[in-house]
Short mmCIF file of C-alpha atoms in Angstrom, two decimals:
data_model
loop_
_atom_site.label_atom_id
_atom_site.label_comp_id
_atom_site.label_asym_id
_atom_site.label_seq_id
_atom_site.Cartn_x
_atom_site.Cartn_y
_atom_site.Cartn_z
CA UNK Q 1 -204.15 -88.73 139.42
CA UNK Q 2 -201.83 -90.90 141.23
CA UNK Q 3 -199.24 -88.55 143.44
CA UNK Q 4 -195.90 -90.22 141.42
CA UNK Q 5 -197.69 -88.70 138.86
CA UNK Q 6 -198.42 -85.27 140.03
CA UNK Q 7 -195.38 -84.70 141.61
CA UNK Q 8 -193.09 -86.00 138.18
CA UNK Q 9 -194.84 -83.08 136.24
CA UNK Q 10 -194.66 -80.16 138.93
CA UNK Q 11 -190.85 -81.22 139.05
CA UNK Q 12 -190.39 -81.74 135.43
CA UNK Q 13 -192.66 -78.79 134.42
CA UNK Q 14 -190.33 -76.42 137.09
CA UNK Q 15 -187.06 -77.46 135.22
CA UNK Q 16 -188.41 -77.35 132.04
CA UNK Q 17 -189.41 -73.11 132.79
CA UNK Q 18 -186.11 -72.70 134.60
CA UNK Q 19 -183.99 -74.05 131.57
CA UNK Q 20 -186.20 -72.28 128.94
CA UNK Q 21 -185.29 -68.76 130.93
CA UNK Q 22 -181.59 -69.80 131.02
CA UNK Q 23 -181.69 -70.45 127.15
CA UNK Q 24 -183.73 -66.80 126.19
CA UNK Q 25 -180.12 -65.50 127.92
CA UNK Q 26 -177.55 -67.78 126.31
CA UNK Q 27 -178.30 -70.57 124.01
CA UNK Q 28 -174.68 -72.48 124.89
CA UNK Q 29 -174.24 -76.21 124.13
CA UNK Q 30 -175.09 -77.20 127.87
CA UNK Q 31 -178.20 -74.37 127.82
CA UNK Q 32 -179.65 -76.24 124.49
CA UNK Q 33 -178.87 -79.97 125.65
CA UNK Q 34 -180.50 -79.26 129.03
CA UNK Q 35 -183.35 -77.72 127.57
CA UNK Q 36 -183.92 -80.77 125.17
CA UNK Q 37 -183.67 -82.68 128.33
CA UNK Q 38 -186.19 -80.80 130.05
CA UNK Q 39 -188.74 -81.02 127.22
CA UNK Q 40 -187.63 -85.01 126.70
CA UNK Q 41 -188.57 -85.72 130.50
CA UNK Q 42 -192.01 -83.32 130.30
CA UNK Q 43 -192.84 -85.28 127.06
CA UNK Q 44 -192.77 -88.16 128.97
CA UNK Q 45 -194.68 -87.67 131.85
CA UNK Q 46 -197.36 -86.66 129.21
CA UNK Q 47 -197.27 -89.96 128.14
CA UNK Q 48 -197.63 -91.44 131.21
CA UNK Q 49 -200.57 -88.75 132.02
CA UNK Q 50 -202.50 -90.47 128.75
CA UNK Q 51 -201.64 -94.22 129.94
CA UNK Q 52 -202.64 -93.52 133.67
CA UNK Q 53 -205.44 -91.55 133.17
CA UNK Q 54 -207.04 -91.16 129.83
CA UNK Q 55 -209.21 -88.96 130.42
CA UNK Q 56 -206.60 -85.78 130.74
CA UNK Q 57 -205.99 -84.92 127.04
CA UNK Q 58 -201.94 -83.75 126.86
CA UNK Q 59 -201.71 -83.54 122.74
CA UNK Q 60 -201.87 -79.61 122.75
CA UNK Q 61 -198.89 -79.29 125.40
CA UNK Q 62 -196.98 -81.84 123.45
CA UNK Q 63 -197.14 -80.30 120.36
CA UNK Q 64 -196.33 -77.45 121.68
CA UNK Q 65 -193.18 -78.02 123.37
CA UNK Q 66 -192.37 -80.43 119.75
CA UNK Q 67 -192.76 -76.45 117.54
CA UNK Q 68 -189.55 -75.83 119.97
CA UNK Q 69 -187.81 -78.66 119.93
CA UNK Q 70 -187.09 -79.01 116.04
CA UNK Q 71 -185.30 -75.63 115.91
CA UNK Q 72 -183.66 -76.45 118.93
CA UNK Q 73 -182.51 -79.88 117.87
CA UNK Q 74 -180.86 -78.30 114.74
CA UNK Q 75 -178.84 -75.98 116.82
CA UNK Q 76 -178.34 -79.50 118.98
CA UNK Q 77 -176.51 -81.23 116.26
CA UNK Q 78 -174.24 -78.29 114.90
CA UNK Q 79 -172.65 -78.21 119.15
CA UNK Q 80 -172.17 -81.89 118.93
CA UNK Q 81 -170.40 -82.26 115.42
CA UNK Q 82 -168.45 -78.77 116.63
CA UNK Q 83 -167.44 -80.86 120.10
CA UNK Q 84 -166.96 -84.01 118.57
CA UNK Q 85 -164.55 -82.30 115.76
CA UNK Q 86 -162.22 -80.19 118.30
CA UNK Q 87 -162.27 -83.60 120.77
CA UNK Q 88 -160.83 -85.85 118.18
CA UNK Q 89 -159.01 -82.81 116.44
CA UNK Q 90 -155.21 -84.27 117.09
CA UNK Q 91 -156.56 -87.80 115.92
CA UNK Q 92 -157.75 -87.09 112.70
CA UNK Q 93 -155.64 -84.05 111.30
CA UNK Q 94 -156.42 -81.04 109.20
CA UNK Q 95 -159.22 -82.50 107.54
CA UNK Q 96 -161.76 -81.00 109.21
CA UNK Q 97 -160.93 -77.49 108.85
CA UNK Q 98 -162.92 -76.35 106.28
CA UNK Q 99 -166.47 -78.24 107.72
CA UNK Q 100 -165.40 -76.54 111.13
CA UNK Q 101 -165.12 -73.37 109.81
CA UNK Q 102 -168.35 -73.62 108.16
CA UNK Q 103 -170.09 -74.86 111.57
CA UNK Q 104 -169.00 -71.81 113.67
CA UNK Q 105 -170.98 -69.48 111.34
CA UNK Q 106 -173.94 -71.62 111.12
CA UNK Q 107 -173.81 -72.31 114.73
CA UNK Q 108 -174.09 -68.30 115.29
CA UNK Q 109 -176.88 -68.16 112.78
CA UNK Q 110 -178.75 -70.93 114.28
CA UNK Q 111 -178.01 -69.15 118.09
CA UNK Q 112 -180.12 -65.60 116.99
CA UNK Q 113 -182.44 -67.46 115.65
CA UNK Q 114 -183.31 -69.97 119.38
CA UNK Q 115 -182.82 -66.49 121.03
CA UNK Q 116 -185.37 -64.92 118.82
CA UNK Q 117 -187.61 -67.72 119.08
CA UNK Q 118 -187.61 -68.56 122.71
CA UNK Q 119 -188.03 -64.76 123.57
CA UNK Q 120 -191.38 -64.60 122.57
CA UNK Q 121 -192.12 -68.34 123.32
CA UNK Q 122 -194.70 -68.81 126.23
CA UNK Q 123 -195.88 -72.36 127.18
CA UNK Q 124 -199.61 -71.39 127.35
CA UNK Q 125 -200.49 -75.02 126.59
CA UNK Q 126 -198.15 -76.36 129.30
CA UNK Q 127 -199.21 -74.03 131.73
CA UNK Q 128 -202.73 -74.48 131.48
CA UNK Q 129 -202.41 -78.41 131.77
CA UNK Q 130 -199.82 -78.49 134.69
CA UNK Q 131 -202.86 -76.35 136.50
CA UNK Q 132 -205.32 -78.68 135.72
CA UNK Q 133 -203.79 -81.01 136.42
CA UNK Q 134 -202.61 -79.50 140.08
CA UNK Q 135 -206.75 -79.04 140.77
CA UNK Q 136 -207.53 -82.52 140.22
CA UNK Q 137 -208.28 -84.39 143.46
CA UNK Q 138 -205.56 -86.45 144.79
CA UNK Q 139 -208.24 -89.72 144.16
CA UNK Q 140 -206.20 -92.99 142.18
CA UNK Q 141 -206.20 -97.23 142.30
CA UNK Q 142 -202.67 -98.02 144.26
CA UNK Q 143 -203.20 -101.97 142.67
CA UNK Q 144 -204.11 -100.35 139.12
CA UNK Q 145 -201.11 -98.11 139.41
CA UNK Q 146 -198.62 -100.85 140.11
CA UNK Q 147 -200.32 -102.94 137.45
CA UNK Q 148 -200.36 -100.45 134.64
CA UNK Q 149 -196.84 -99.43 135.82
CA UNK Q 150 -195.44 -103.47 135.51
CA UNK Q 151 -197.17 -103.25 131.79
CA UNK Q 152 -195.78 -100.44 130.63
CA UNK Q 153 -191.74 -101.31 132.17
CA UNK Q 154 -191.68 -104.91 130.85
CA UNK Q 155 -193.36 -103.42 127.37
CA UNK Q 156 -190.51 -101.02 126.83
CA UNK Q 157 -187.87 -103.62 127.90
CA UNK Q 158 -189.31 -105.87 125.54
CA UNK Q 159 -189.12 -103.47 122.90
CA UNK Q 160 -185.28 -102.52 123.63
CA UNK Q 161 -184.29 -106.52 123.69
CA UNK Q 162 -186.14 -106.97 120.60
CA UNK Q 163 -183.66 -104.28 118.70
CA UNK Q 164 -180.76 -107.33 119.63
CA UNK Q 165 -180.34 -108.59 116.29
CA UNK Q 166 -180.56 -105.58 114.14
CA UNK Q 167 -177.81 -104.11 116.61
CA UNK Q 168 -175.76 -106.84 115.86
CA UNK Q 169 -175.84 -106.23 111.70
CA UNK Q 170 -173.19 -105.14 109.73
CA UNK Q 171 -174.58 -101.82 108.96
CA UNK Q 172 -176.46 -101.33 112.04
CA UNK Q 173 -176.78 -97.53 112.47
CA UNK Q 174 -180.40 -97.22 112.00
CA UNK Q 175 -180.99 -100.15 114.47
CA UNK Q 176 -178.92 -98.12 116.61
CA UNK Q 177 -180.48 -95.14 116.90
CA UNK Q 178 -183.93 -97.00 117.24
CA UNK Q 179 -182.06 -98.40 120.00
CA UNK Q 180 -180.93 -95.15 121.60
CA UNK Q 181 -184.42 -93.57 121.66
CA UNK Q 182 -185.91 -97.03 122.96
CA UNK Q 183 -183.62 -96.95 125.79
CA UNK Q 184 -184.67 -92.85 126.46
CA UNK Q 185 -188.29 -94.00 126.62
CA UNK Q 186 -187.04 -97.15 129.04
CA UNK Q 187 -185.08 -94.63 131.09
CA UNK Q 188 -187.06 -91.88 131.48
CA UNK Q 189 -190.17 -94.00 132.50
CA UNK Q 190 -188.04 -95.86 135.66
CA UNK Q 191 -186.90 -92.14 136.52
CA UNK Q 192 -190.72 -91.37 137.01
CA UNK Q 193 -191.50 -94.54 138.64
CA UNK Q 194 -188.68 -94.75 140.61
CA UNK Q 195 -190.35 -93.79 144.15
CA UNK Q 196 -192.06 -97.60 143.75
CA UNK Q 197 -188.88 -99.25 142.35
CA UNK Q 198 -186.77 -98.64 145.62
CA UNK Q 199 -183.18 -96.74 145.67
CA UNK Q 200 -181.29 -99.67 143.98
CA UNK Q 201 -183.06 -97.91 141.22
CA UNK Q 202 -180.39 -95.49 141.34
CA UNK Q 203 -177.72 -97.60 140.34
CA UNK Q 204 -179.10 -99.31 137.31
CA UNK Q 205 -180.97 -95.71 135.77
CA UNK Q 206 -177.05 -95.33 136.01
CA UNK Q 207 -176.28 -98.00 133.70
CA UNK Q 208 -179.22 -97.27 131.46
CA UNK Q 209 -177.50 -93.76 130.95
CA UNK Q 210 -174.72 -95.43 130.68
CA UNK Q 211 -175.55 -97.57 127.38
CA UNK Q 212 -177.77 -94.43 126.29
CA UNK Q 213 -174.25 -92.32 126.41
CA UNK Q 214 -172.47 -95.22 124.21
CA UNK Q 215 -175.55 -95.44 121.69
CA UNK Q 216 -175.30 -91.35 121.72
CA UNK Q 217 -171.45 -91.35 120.59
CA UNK Q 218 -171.88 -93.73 118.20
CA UNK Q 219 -175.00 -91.82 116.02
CA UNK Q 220 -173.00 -88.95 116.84
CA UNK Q 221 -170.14 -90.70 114.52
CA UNK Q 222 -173.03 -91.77 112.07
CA UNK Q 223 -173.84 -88.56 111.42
CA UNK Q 224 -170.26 -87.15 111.20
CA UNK Q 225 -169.05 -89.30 108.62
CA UNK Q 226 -172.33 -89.08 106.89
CA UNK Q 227 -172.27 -85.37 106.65
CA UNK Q 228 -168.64 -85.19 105.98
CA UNK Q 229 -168.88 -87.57 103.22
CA UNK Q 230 -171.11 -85.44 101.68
CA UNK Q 231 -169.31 -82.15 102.30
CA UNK Q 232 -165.92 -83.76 100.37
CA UNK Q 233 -168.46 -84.23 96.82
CA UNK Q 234 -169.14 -80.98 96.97
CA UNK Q 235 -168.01 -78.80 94.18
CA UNK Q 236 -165.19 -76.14 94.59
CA UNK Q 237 -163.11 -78.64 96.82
CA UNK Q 238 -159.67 -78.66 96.02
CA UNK Q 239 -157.90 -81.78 95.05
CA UNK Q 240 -155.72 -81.28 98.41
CA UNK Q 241 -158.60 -80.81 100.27
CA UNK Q 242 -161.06 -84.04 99.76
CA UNK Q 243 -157.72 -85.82 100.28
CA UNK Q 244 -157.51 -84.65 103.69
CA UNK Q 245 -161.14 -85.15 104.47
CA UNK Q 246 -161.44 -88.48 102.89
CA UNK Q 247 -158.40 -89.06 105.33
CA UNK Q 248 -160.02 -88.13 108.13
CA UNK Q 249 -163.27 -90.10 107.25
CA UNK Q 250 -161.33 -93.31 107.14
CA UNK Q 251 -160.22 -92.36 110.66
CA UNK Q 252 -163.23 -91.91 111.57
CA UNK Q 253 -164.94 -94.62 110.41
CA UNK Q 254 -162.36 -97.08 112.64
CA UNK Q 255 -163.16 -94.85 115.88
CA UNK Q 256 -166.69 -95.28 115.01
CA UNK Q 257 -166.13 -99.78 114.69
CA UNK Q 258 -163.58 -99.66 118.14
CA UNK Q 259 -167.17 -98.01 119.88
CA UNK Q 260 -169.73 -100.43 118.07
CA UNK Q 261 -167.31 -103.25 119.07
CA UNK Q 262 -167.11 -102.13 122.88
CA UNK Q 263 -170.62 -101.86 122.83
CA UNK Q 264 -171.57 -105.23 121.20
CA UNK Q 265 -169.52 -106.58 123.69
CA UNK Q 266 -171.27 -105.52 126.46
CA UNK Q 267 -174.98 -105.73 125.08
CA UNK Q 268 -176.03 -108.66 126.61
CA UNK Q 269 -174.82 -108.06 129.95
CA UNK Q 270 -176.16 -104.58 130.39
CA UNK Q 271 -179.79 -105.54 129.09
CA UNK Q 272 -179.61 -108.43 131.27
CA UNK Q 273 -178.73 -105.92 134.21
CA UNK Q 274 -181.34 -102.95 133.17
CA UNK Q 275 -184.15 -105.92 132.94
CA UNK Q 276 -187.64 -104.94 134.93
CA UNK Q 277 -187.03 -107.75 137.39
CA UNK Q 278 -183.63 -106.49 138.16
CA UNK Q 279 -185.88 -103.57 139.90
CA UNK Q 280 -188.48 -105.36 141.53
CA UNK Q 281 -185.75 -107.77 142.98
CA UNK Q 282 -183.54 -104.47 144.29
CA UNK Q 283 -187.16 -103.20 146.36
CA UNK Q 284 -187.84 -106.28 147.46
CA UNK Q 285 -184.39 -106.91 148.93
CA UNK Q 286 -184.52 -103.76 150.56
CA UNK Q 287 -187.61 -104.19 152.35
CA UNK Q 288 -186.12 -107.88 153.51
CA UNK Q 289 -182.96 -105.62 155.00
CA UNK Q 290 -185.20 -103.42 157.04
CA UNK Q 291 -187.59 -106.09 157.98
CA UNK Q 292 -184.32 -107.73 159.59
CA UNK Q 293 -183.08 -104.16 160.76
#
């Protein structure tokens, strides 16, 4: 096991137990994200476990940590359509009032139920892996490591570029999203490589979160207007109020085309900038600057 490796999952493993203990004592909207996070970045040194090594089976930790990340994920989407709907309050008027209403109470349902659930929730799987994983001797192939690690960058780049043209469609949300989680996957793999890609890395995992924040608003929107669409056919809505939602939808909808049309706009610049090269030409430049140092 290769010490990048080793040393990604002690980390990752640490904050994942810390933010599990903060959400048993408050599941907040920061306590939830961070703990999706958490189990995000632990998923995918997993993966990279499998790809380095096959030999170190990680399918029981991962579905482990997936049995809490559905509940969690549910409570995830009731914060953001609550944040989302008191941010852009003053924009899009009364509306909303009725859907807000009805996502307090579920959002305090949904809150006993991750406190329930993570109070009796012990990572047994997790646990036992991260201290198998700790006993292994420190014995790995530097060249195989670098070459496996080239693979598996200019793969998931690939990937993200090839989602281009669907981005660009008319009714692109699907494409989107794809794009969102392809860009997690590209971003969380540089943040565990990063000791080989040099500190420029720091600057572009900036932009990646940077395009992954954009791609985050806009499903964010998606799923708003999607939901709310559906709310306003329900029966036992006055005549007054699908008015004032449908209102607020078509608001909506040109917030949500102002953000695909900023990020359009920027696509091919940012891939261009994020590209695998882009990091192998930062490392190398630093080494030139302290060779001349």
């Amino acid at each position: 096991m290769h010490p990048i490796i080793k040393d990604s999952l002690q980390e990752r493993y640490e904050t994942f137990c810390a933010e599990l203990a903060k959400c048993r004592h408050h599941p907040s909207l920061e306590g939830v994200h961070d703990l999706r996070v958490s189990i995000r970045r632990l998923n995918a040194v997993l993966v990279k476990i499998e790809q380095f090594d096959p030999t170190i089976m990680v399918n029981e930790c991962a579905r482990e940590l997936k049995l809490l990340m559905k509940p969690l994920g549910k409570l995830r989407d009731v914060h953001v359509q609550v944040e989302w709907i008191e941010k852009i309050f003053s924009l899009i008027g009364p509306g909303l009032n009725e859907y807000l209403k009805r996502l307090w109470s579920r959002e305090k349902r949904l809150q006993k139920k991750i406190i329930a659930l993570t109070a009796r929730y012990s990572p047994v799987a997790c646990a036992a892996l991260h201290g198998r994983i700790l006993a292994l001797p420190a014995t790995y192939d530097e060249a195989r490591f670098t070459e496996i690690s080239g693979t598996l960058l200019s793969g998931l780049y690939g990937e993200l570029t090839g989602m281009k043209e669907g981005a660009s469609a008319a009714n692109n949300a699907a494409h989107l999203h794809c794009m969102r989680i392809s860009v997690k996957k590209y971003r969380y793999t540089v943040e565990i490589l990063r000791p080989i890609l040099g500190d420029g890395a720091a600057r572009l995992l900036k932009r990646i979160h940077a395009m992954q924040t954009l791609l985050g608003d806009i499903h964010d929107f998606d799923v708003l207007i999607e939901i709310l669409a559906r709310f306003s056919r329900r029966k036992k809505r006055t005549k007054y109020e699908v008015s004032n939602i449908r209102n607020s939808l078509r608001k909506l909808r040109k917030l949500r085309r102002e953000m695909n049309a900023r990020f359009l706009s920027i696509l091919d610049d940012e891939l261009a900038a994020i590209a695998p090269d882009k990091f192998i030409e930062g490392t190398a430049n630093e080494r030139d600057g302290q060779a001349q140092g």
